[in-house]
């Protein structure tokens, strides 16, 4: 087993195999010898070391990764051998390693050397391969568009890093970052410095103007950057708190749903009854953890990055693995969601009809009753509840019972009971409807209806309900108990149930139901007749108001005479 050496290369620490370290040392020595007569040798070596460290860092799989010969060979293959880059002093083009290298994709940087203020336009010009002048023209034109050009420039200034190192400058123009291009770039910079010194007198005034603009832009940019840095820190804290809190609650939810397989929780029956699929409930928690938790995990990572920009990345393997898990979880969640929705897609019903043997002179009495085992009284109602029956069997209990009165042309009154449920298919929905248990009794002239339905818990909640329709021939007399008001869904224009008393007598007429003994102020159809007449007069004049009353009781309050004149207003009723 070879020894390992800890080295600091380009400001980064690496654990490197001894053989790989020796080969890398020989490689740098060869580069130094090939550049012994070049200007800016130290700057070139420094840039090459930084580029090599970047390439080695990309190959780091973990913090304990040891750089081996294979890694060094791959880096050298990218950078090229020193003997491939013999610098010619004339202006003939190099026949170098880079000439056979495909041009790599560009990276977006600010070129402050060629820029007027922050180098944004120059950087965009390099990236899109156009002259920076056109970028500046576009930004100036956008200034007249509600100031969007200024806002766009500030945002780009913040998000675009400045090309500082030689490697970054090469990446900005899309040139391969190898020894030849690094050396070429450094030599160009030295030549530019030399030219600037020679032309100092000619460029004096131009540089002063450019320097002034640069200082103003730099000061403004520093202020904007400071504001955004403070905002970024604050945003980072919020993202961390939000992300970690969500992850904690998701973990608690997954643990709770997972442990429900072994521990009976009070709410477990409700969840199972509402489970529209055949999957165990813990799978929903796991899917939600990945589908919701992974984005919030990356939000937390983003928050830490905003607080500490130098924080090391979690690595591409972890990123792509989490991305794949998230895509799978979202796809499965959508699939289950569609299946959940389909569980309520179809209505199924089972109908039962029974005649009521009622004499023409009898009065039908209608009432709802409760079960003491499920409720305290008839007013104790619940749309959905999990409970146990007398045999200690888990059942779904519901008061989803609807009652309606209609007219029939048949000779005998009859009752129709419709059991309804939903399902993903007609057969499944109808089968669930058949499993609903509902009872009623016809005892003489009494119709006694249960105010509830029950179904086994295994049938699950599928909007089970009962619809009761009572059909009465014309002339049928009936009375309703006060309990009926909670379940009556009759058309008010056909049957207006009076809630003040359960003693009123109703009669099925040709067009609607008529109350025979309801008070006048409660009778919508004005069915109560009263033969007493009322003679009331109201006089309003300069002497005041005069009211005379002969009789008070009368339901036909029609105005007999209305006069408005100089004497006032005179109203007379029949």
Coordinates of C-alpha atoms in Angstrom, one line a residue:
X1 CA 0.0 0.0 0.0
X2 CA 1.5 3.4 -1.1
X3 CA 1.9 6.2 1.3
X4 CA -0.3 9.3 1.0
X5 CA 0.9 12.9 1.0
X6 CA -1.1 16.0 2.0
X7 CA -0.5 18.9 -0.4
X8 CA -1.8 22.4 -0.8
X9 CA -2.3 23.1 -4.5
X10 CA -3.8 26.3 -5.8
X11 CA -5.3 27.0 -2.3
X12 CA -6.9 23.6 -2.0
X13 CA -5.9 20.6 0.2
X14 CA -5.6 17.1 -1.3
X15 CA -4.7 13.6 -0.1
X16 CA -2.5 12.3 -2.9
X17 CA -0.8 8.9 -3.5
X18 CA 3.0 9.0 -3.3
X19 CA 3.5 7.8 -6.9
X20 CA 0.9 10.3 -8.2
X21 CA 2.6 13.1 -6.1
X22 CA 6.0 12.3 -7.7
X23 CA 4.5 12.3 -11.2
X24 CA 2.7 15.6 -10.6
X25 CA 5.9 17.1 -9.2
X26 CA 7.8 16.0 -12.3
X27 CA 5.1 17.5 -14.5
X28 CA 5.3 20.9 -12.8
X29 CA 9.2 20.8 -13.0
X30 CA 8.9 20.2 -16.7
X31 CA 6.5 23.1 -17.1
X32 CA 8.9 25.4 -15.2
X33 CA 11.8 24.3 -17.4
X34 CA 9.8 25.0 -20.6
X35 CA 8.9 28.4 -19.3
X36 CA 12.3 29.4 -18.0
X37 CA 12.8 32.1 -20.7
X38 CA 9.2 33.3 -20.7
X39 CA 8.1 36.6 -19.2
X40 CA 5.6 36.2 -16.4
X41 CA 6.7 32.7 -15.5
X42 CA 5.5 32.9 -11.9
X43 CA 2.0 34.1 -13.0
X44 CA 1.8 31.3 -15.6
X45 CA 2.8 28.7 -13.0
X46 CA 0.3 30.0 -10.5
X47 CA -2.6 29.9 -13.0
X48 CA -1.6 26.4 -14.1
X49 CA -1.6 25.2 -10.5
X50 CA -5.0 26.7 -9.9
X51 CA -6.4 25.0 -13.0
X52 CA -4.9 21.6 -12.0
X53 CA -6.4 22.0 -8.5
X54 CA -9.8 22.7 -10.1
X55 CA -9.6 19.6 -12.2
X56 CA -8.5 17.4 -9.3
X57 CA -11.3 18.8 -7.1
X58 CA -13.9 17.8 -9.7
X59 CA -12.7 14.2 -9.3
X60 CA -13.1 14.3 -5.5
X61 CA -15.8 11.8 -4.6
X62 CA -15.5 12.5 -0.8
X63 CA -13.4 14.3 1.7
X64 CA -11.3 11.2 2.2
X65 CA -10.7 10.6 -1.5
X66 CA -7.1 9.9 -2.4
X67 CA -5.8 11.3 -5.7
X68 CA -4.1 8.4 -7.6
X69 CA -2.1 8.0 -10.8
X70 CA -5.3 7.7 -12.9
X71 CA -6.5 11.1 -11.7
X72 CA -3.1 12.7 -12.4
X73 CA -3.0 11.1 -15.9
X74 CA -6.4 12.4 -16.7
X75 CA -5.5 16.0 -15.6
X76 CA -2.3 15.9 -17.6
X77 CA -4.3 14.7 -20.7
X78 CA -6.5 17.8 -20.3
X79 CA -3.7 20.2 -19.7
X80 CA -1.2 18.7 -22.2
X81 CA 2.5 18.0 -22.0
X82 CA 5.0 20.9 -21.7
X83 CA 6.9 19.9 -24.8
X84 CA 3.7 20.4 -26.8
X85 CA 3.9 24.2 -26.1
X86 CA 7.1 25.5 -27.5
X87 CA 6.6 29.3 -27.6
X88 CA 7.8 30.9 -30.9
X89 CA 8.9 34.5 -30.7
X90 CA 7.6 35.3 -34.2
X91 CA 4.0 35.8 -35.1
X92 CA 3.5 32.4 -36.8
X93 CA 0.6 30.5 -35.4
X94 CA 1.3 27.7 -33.0
X95 CA 0.8 24.1 -34.1
X96 CA -0.1 23.1 -30.6
X97 CA -2.1 20.6 -28.7
X98 CA -4.9 23.1 -28.4
X99 CA -5.4 23.3 -32.1
X100 CA -6.8 19.8 -32.1
X101 CA -8.9 20.4 -29.0
X102 CA -12.5 21.2 -29.5
X103 CA -13.6 24.6 -28.3
X104 CA -15.4 24.1 -24.9
X105 CA -18.5 25.9 -23.8
X106 CA -18.3 29.4 -22.5
X107 CA -19.0 30.5 -18.9
X108 CA -20.6 33.8 -18.0
X109 CA -18.2 36.3 -16.3
X110 CA -17.9 40.0 -16.1
X111 CA -14.9 41.4 -18.1
X112 CA -13.9 44.3 -16.0
X113 CA -10.7 45.0 -18.0
X114 CA -12.7 45.7 -21.1
X115 CA -15.8 47.1 -19.4
X116 CA -16.9 50.7 -18.9
X117 CA -18.4 50.3 -15.4
X118 CA -18.8 46.7 -14.1
X119 CA -17.8 44.7 -17.2
X120 CA -21.4 43.3 -17.6
X121 CA -21.8 44.3 -21.3
X122 CA -18.3 43.0 -22.1
X123 CA -18.9 39.7 -20.4
X124 CA -22.2 39.3 -22.2
X125 CA -20.5 40.1 -25.5
X126 CA -17.9 37.3 -24.9
X127 CA -20.7 34.8 -24.0
X128 CA -22.9 35.6 -27.0
X129 CA -20.1 36.2 -29.4
X130 CA -21.1 39.8 -30.3
X131 CA -19.5 43.2 -29.9
X132 CA -20.1 44.6 -26.4
X133 CA -21.2 47.9 -28.0
X134 CA -24.4 46.3 -29.1
X135 CA -25.1 45.0 -25.6
X136 CA -24.6 48.6 -24.2
X137 CA -27.0 50.0 -26.9
X138 CA -29.7 47.5 -25.9
X139 CA -29.3 48.3 -22.2
X140 CA -29.4 52.0 -22.9
X141 CA -32.6 51.5 -24.9
X142 CA -34.1 49.5 -22.1
X143 CA -33.5 52.4 -19.7
X144 CA -36.4 54.2 -21.5
X145 CA -38.6 51.2 -20.9
X146 CA -39.6 52.0 -17.3
X147 CA -36.0 51.8 -16.2
X148 CA -35.7 48.0 -16.9
X149 CA -32.3 48.5 -18.4
X150 CA -30.9 49.8 -15.1
X151 CA -32.6 47.0 -13.1
X152 CA -31.3 44.4 -15.5
X153 CA -27.8 45.7 -15.3
X154 CA -27.8 45.7 -11.5
X155 CA -29.2 42.2 -11.3
X156 CA -26.6 40.9 -13.9
X157 CA -23.8 42.7 -12.0
X158 CA -24.8 40.9 -8.8
X159 CA -25.2 37.4 -10.3
X160 CA -22.3 37.5 -12.7
X161 CA -18.9 36.8 -11.1
X162 CA -15.8 38.8 -12.3
X163 CA -13.2 37.0 -14.4
X164 CA -10.1 37.4 -12.2
X165 CA -7.8 34.4 -12.8
X166 CA -6.4 33.4 -16.2
X167 CA -8.5 30.2 -16.1
X168 CA -11.7 32.2 -15.6
X169 CA -10.7 34.6 -18.5
X170 CA -10.2 31.6 -20.8
X171 CA -13.5 30.1 -19.7
X172 CA -15.2 33.4 -20.4
X173 CA -14.0 33.3 -24.1
X174 CA -14.6 29.6 -24.4
X175 CA -10.9 28.7 -24.9
X176 CA -9.6 25.4 -23.5
X177 CA -7.8 25.9 -20.1
X178 CA -4.5 24.3 -20.8
X179 CA -0.8 25.2 -20.5
X180 CA -0.6 26.7 -24.0
X181 CA -3.6 29.0 -23.6
X182 CA -2.7 30.0 -20.0
X183 CA 0.8 31.0 -21.1
X184 CA -0.5 32.8 -24.2
X185 CA -3.0 34.7 -22.1
X186 CA -0.4 35.8 -19.5
X187 CA 2.0 36.9 -22.3
X188 CA -0.8 39.0 -23.8
X189 CA -1.5 40.7 -20.5
X190 CA 2.2 41.5 -20.1
X191 CA 2.3 42.9 -23.6
X192 CA -0.9 45.0 -22.9
X193 CA 0.8 46.4 -19.8
X194 CA 3.9 47.3 -21.9
X195 CA 1.8 49.0 -24.6
X196 CA -0.1 51.0 -22.0
X197 CA 3.1 52.3 -20.5
X198 CA 4.3 53.3 -24.0
X199 CA 1.0 55.0 -24.8
X200 CA 0.6 56.6 -21.3
X201 CA 0.6 60.1 -22.7
X202 CA -2.0 59.4 -25.3
X203 CA -4.3 57.5 -23.1
X204 CA -4.1 59.8 -20.1
X205 CA -7.3 61.7 -20.5
X206 CA -9.3 58.6 -21.7
X207 CA -8.1 56.6 -18.7
X208 CA -9.0 59.4 -16.3
X209 CA -12.6 59.4 -17.7
X210 CA -12.8 55.7 -17.6
X211 CA -11.3 55.6 -14.1
X212 CA -13.8 58.1 -12.8
X213 CA -16.7 56.1 -14.2
X214 CA -15.2 53.0 -12.8
X215 CA -14.9 54.5 -9.3
X216 CA -18.6 55.7 -9.4
X217 CA -19.7 52.3 -10.7
X218 CA -17.6 50.4 -8.2
X219 CA -18.9 52.5 -5.3
X220 CA -22.5 52.0 -6.4
X221 CA -21.9 48.4 -7.0
X222 CA -20.3 47.8 -3.6
X223 CA -23.4 49.5 -2.0
X224 CA -25.8 47.3 -3.9
X225 CA -23.7 44.2 -3.2
X226 CA -23.7 45.0 0.5
X227 CA -27.5 45.4 0.6
X228 CA -28.0 42.2 -1.3
X229 CA -25.5 40.3 0.9
X230 CA -27.4 41.4 4.1
X231 CA -30.7 40.4 2.4
X232 CA -29.1 37.1 1.2
X233 CA -28.1 36.3 4.8
X234 CA -31.6 37.0 6.1
X235 CA -33.1 35.0 3.3
X236 CA -30.7 32.1 4.0
X237 CA -31.8 32.0 7.7
X238 CA -35.5 31.9 6.6
X239 CA -34.8 29.1 4.1
X240 CA -32.9 27.0 6.7
X241 CA -35.6 27.4 9.3
X242 CA -38.4 26.7 6.8
X243 CA -36.6 23.7 5.2
X244 CA -35.5 22.0 8.4
X245 CA -38.9 22.6 10.1
X246 CA -40.7 21.0 7.2
X247 CA -38.3 18.1 7.1
X248 CA -38.8 17.5 10.9
X249 CA -42.6 17.4 10.5
X250 CA -42.4 15.1 7.5
X251 CA -40.1 12.8 9.5
X252 CA -42.6 12.8 12.3
X253 CA -45.4 12.1 9.9
X254 CA -43.6 9.2 8.2
X255 CA -42.6 7.7 11.6
X256 CA -46.2 8.0 12.8
X257 CA -47.7 6.4 9.7
X258 CA -45.1 3.7 9.6
X259 CA -45.6 2.8 13.3
X260 CA -49.4 2.6 12.8
X261 CA -48.7 -0.9 11.4
X262 CA -47.7 -2.0 14.9
X263 CA -49.4 0.6 17.1
X264 CA -53.2 1.3 17.1
X265 CA -53.7 5.1 17.0
X266 CA -57.2 6.6 17.6
X267 CA -57.2 8.2 14.2
X268 CA -56.0 5.2 12.3
X269 CA -59.5 3.9 11.5
X270 CA -60.4 7.3 10.0
X271 CA -57.4 7.3 7.7
X272 CA -58.0 3.7 6.7
X273 CA -61.7 4.4 5.9
X274 CA -60.6 7.4 3.7
X275 CA -57.9 5.4 2.0
X276 CA -59.2 5.2 -1.5
X277 CA -56.5 2.7 -2.8
X278 CA -55.3 -0.7 -1.7
X279 CA -51.9 0.6 -0.7
X280 CA -50.9 0.7 3.0
X281 CA -51.1 4.2 4.5
X282 CA -47.4 4.4 5.3
X283 CA -46.6 4.5 1.6
X284 CA -48.4 7.8 1.3
X285 CA -46.1 9.2 4.1
X286 CA -43.0 7.9 2.4
X287 CA -44.0 9.4 -1.0
X288 CA -44.9 12.7 0.6
X289 CA -41.5 12.7 2.4
X290 CA -39.6 12.4 -0.9
X291 CA -42.0 14.5 -3.1
X292 CA -42.1 17.4 -0.5
X293 CA -39.0 16.8 1.6
X294 CA -36.4 16.8 -1.2
X295 CA -37.3 20.3 -2.5
X296 CA -37.2 21.6 1.1
X297 CA -33.9 19.8 1.7
X298 CA -32.4 21.7 -1.3
X299 CA -33.9 24.9 0.1
X300 CA -32.1 24.3 3.3
X301 CA -28.8 23.7 1.3
X302 CA -29.4 26.9 -0.5
X303 CA -29.9 28.7 2.8
X304 CA -26.6 27.4 4.1
X305 CA -24.9 28.4 0.8
X306 CA -26.2 31.9 1.3
X307 CA -24.8 32.1 4.8
X308 CA -21.6 30.4 3.9
X309 CA -20.8 30.6 0.1
X310 CA -17.6 28.5 0.6
X311 CA -19.6 25.5 1.9
X312 CA -18.7 22.4 0.0
X313 CA -21.2 20.9 -2.3
X314 CA -23.0 17.7 -1.5
X315 CA -21.7 16.2 -4.8
X316 CA -23.2 15.4 -8.1
X317 CA -24.0 11.8 -7.1
X318 CA -26.1 12.9 -4.2
X319 CA -27.8 15.6 -6.3
X320 CA -28.7 13.3 -9.1
X321 CA -29.8 10.5 -6.8
X322 CA -32.1 12.9 -4.9
X323 CA -33.4 14.2 -8.2
X324 CA -34.3 10.7 -9.4
X325 CA -36.0 9.9 -6.1
X326 CA -38.0 13.1 -6.3
X327 CA -39.1 12.4 -9.9
X328 CA -40.2 8.9 -9.0
X329 CA -42.0 10.0 -5.9
X330 CA -43.9 12.8 -7.8
X331 CA -44.8 10.3 -10.6
X332 CA -46.1 7.8 -8.1
X333 CA -48.0 10.5 -6.1
X334 CA -49.7 11.7 -9.3
X335 CA -50.6 8.1 -10.2
X336 CA -52.1 7.4 -6.8
X337 CA -53.9 10.8 -6.9
X338 CA -55.5 9.8 -10.2
X339 CA -56.5 6.4 -8.6
X340 CA -57.8 8.3 -5.6
X341 CA -60.0 10.5 -7.8
X342 CA -61.3 7.5 -9.8
X343 CA -62.5 5.9 -6.5
X344 CA -65.4 8.5 -6.5
X345 CA -65.9 8.6 -10.3
X346 CA -69.0 6.4 -10.6
X347 CA -72.3 6.5 -8.7
X348 CA -74.0 3.3 -7.8
X349 CA -77.4 2.8 -6.2
X350 CA -79.7 0.1 -5.0
X351 CA -83.5 0.9 -4.9
X352 CA -86.2 -0.7 -2.7
X353 CA -89.9 0.0 -3.0
X354 CA -92.7 -0.9 -0.5
X355 CA -96.4 -0.1 -0.5
X356 CA -98.0 1.4 2.7
X357 CA -101.4 -0.2 3.3
X358 CA -103.2 2.9 4.5
X359 CA -106.9 3.4 4.6
X360 CA -108.3 6.5 2.9
X361 CA -109.7 7.8 6.1
X362 CA -106.5 7.2 8.1
X363 CA -103.8 9.8 8.9
X364 CA -100.2 8.7 8.2
X365 CA -97.8 9.6 11.0
X366 CA -94.1 10.1 10.0
X367 CA -91.1 10.3 12.3
X368 CA -87.4 9.6 12.5
X369 CA -85.8 7.6 15.3
X370 CA -82.2 7.2 16.5
X371 CA -80.3 4.3 17.9
X372 CA -79.2 4.6 21.5
X373 CA -76.1 2.6 20.7
X374 CA -74.8 5.2 18.3
X375 CA -76.3 8.6 19.4
X376 CA -77.8 10.3 22.4
X377 CA -80.9 11.5 20.7
X378 CA -82.3 12.2 17.2
X379 CA -80.6 15.6 17.1
X380 CA -77.2 14.1 17.7
X381 CA -76.0 13.8 14.1
X382 CA -72.7 13.1 12.4
X383 CA -71.9 12.9 8.7
X384 CA -69.1 10.5 9.1
X385 CA -67.8 8.6 12.1
X386 CA -66.0 5.3 12.9
X387 CA -67.6 3.4 15.7
X388 CA -68.6 -0.2 16.8
X389 CA -71.9 -1.9 16.6
X390 CA -73.4 -4.2 19.3
X391 CA -71.2 -7.1 18.1
X392 CA -68.0 -4.9 18.6
X393 CA -67.5 -4.8 14.8
X394 CA -65.9 -1.6 13.4
X395 CA -68.5 0.2 11.2
X396 CA -68.9 3.5 9.4
X397 CA -71.8 5.5 10.9
X398 CA -73.4 8.4 9.1
X399 CA -76.6 10.5 9.3
X400 CA -76.5 11.2 5.5
X401 CA -80.2 10.5 5.2
X402 CA -82.5 12.6 3.0
X403 CA -86.3 12.6 3.0
X404 CA -88.7 14.0 0.4
X405 CA -92.5 13.9 -0.2
X406 CA -93.9 13.7 -3.7
X407 CA -97.3 13.0 -5.3
X408 CA -98.2 9.8 -7.0
X409 CA -101.2 8.8 -9.2
X410 CA -101.2 5.3 -7.7
X411 CA -104.0 4.3 -5.3
X412 CA -101.8 3.4 -2.4
X413 CA -98.9 5.4 -0.9
X414 CA -95.5 3.8 -1.1
X415 CA -92.0 4.5 0.1
X416 CA -88.8 4.2 -2.0
X417 CA -85.4 3.7 -0.4
X418 CA -82.3 4.5 -2.5
X419 CA -78.9 3.4 -1.1
X420 CA -76.1 5.3 -2.9
X421 CA -72.3 4.9 -2.9
X422 CA -69.4 5.8 -5.2
X423 CA -66.7 3.6 -6.7
X424 CA -64.2 3.4 -9.6
X425 CA -66.6 1.3 -11.6
X426 CA -70.4 0.8 -11.7
X427 CA -70.2 -2.7 -10.3
X428 CA -67.9 -1.7 -7.4
X429 CA -70.1 1.3 -6.6
X430 CA -73.3 -0.8 -6.7
X431 CA -71.7 -3.5 -4.6
X432 CA -70.8 -0.9 -1.9
X433 CA -74.3 0.5 -2.0
X434 CA -75.7 -3.0 -1.3
X435 CA -73.5 -3.2 1.8
X436 CA -75.2 -0.2 3.4
X437 CA -77.5 -1.2 6.3
X438 CA -80.6 0.9 6.7
X439 CA -83.9 0.0 8.5
X440 CA -87.4 1.4 8.7
X441 CA -90.8 0.2 10.0
X442 CA -94.4 0.5 8.8
X443 CA -96.7 -0.2 11.8
X444 CA -100.3 0.4 11.0
X445 CA -100.5 4.1 10.0
X446 CA -97.0 4.9 11.3
X447 CA -93.9 5.2 9.2
X448 CA -90.8 5.0 11.5
X449 CA -87.5 5.8 9.7
X450 CA -84.0 5.4 11.1
X451 CA -82.0 8.6 11.0
X452 CA -78.7 6.9 10.3
X453 CA -77.0 4.3 8.1
X454 CA -74.1 1.9 8.8
X455 CA -71.6 0.0 6.7
X456 CA -68.7 -2.2 7.6
X457 CA -65.3 -0.4 7.9
X458 CA -63.8 -2.6 5.2
X459 CA -66.2 -1.0 2.6
X460 CA -64.4 2.3 3.3
X461 CA -65.9 5.8 3.0
X462 CA -67.4 6.4 -0.4
X463 CA -70.0 9.0 0.1
X464 CA -72.6 6.5 1.3
X465 CA -76.0 8.0 1.8
X466 CA -79.7 7.2 1.9
X467 CA -82.5 9.0 -0.1
X468 CA -86.1 8.3 1.1
X469 CA -89.0 9.4 -1.2
X470 CA -92.5 9.1 0.2
X471 CA -95.2 9.0 -2.6
X472 CA -98.7 10.0 -1.5
X473 CA -101.9 9.9 -3.6
X474 CA -104.1 13.0 -3.7
X475 CA -106.3 13.4 -0.6
X476 CA -103.9 11.6 1.7
X477 CA -103.7 13.1 5.2
X478 CA -100.5 13.0 7.2
X479 CA -98.7 14.4 10.2
X480 CA -94.9 14.8 10.6
X481 CA -92.8 14.6 13.8
X482 CA -90.5 17.4 14.7
X483 CA -87.5 15.1 13.9
X484 CA -88.4 15.2 10.2
X485 CA -87.2 18.8 9.9
X486 CA -83.5 17.7 10.0
X487 CA -83.8 15.4 7.0
X488 CA -86.6 17.0 4.9
X489 CA -85.3 18.0 1.4
X490 CA -88.7 18.5 -0.2
X491 CA -89.3 21.4 -2.6
X492 CA -90.6 24.3 -0.5
X493 CA -93.1 25.3 -3.2
X494 CA -94.5 21.8 -3.0
X495 CA -94.3 21.0 0.7
X496 CA -93.5 23.8 3.1
X497 CA -92.9 22.0 6.5
X498 CA -93.8 24.2 9.5
X499 CA -91.3 23.8 12.3
X500 CA -93.3 25.5 15.1
X501 CA -95.3 22.3 15.9
X502 CA -95.6 18.7 15.0
X503 CA -99.4 18.7 15.5
X504 CA -100.4 20.2 12.2
X505 CA -102.4 18.2 9.7
X506 CA -101.3 18.2 6.1
X507 CA -103.2 17.0 3.0
X508 CA -101.9 16.1 -0.4
X509 CA -103.7 18.3 -2.9
X510 CA -103.6 18.3 -6.7
X511 CA -100.6 20.7 -7.0
X512 CA -99.0 20.8 -3.6
X513 CA -99.3 19.9 0.1
X514 CA -101.8 21.9 2.1
X515 CA -101.7 22.6 5.8
X516 CA -105.2 22.4 7.1
X517 CA -104.7 24.0 10.6
X518 CA -101.5 26.1 10.4
X519 CA -101.7 29.7 11.8
X520 CA -102.1 32.3 9.1
X521 CA -98.8 34.0 9.7
X522 CA -97.0 30.7 9.2
X523 CA -99.0 29.5 6.2
X524 CA -97.4 30.4 2.9
X525 CA -100.4 29.4 0.8
X526 CA -102.9 31.3 3.0
X527 CA -104.9 28.1 3.6
X528 CA -106.6 29.1 6.8
X529 CA -110.0 30.7 6.1
X530 CA -111.5 33.3 8.4
X531 CA -114.9 34.9 7.7
X532 CA -114.6 37.8 10.1
X533 CA -114.3 41.1 8.4
X534 CA -112.2 44.0 9.4
X535 CA -113.1 47.7 9.1
X536 CA -110.1 49.8 9.8
X537 CA -109.5 53.4 8.9
X538 CA -106.3 55.5 9.3
X539 CA -106.5 59.3 8.9
X540 CA -103.4 61.6 8.8
X541 CA -103.9 65.4 8.7
X542 CA -102.9 68.6 10.4
X543 CA -104.6 67.5 13.6
X544 CA -102.5 64.4 13.8
X545 CA -103.2 60.7 13.3
X546 CA -106.6 59.1 13.8
X547 CA -107.0 55.3 13.8
X548 CA -110.4 53.6 14.1
X549 CA -110.7 49.8 14.5
X550 CA -114.0 47.8 14.4
X551 CA -112.6 44.3 14.2
X552 CA -109.0 43.1 14.4
X553 CA -109.1 39.6 13.0
X554 CA -109.0 39.2 9.2
X555 CA -106.6 37.5 6.9
X556 CA -107.9 39.3 3.7
X557 CA -106.2 42.7 4.3
X558 CA -107.2 44.3 0.9
X559 CA -107.3 48.1 0.7
X560 CA -110.7 49.5 0.1
X561 CA -109.9 53.2 -0.3
X562 CA -106.8 55.3 -0.4
X563 CA -107.1 59.1 -0.5
X564 CA -104.3 61.7 -0.5
X565 CA -105.4 65.4 -0.4
X566 CA -105.0 68.6 1.5
X567 CA -106.5 67.0 4.5
X568 CA -103.8 64.3 4.6
X569 CA -103.8 60.6 3.8
X570 CA -106.9 58.4 4.4
X571 CA -106.6 54.6 4.1
X572 CA -109.6 52.4 4.4
X573 CA -109.6 48.6 4.3
X574 CA -112.4 46.2 3.7

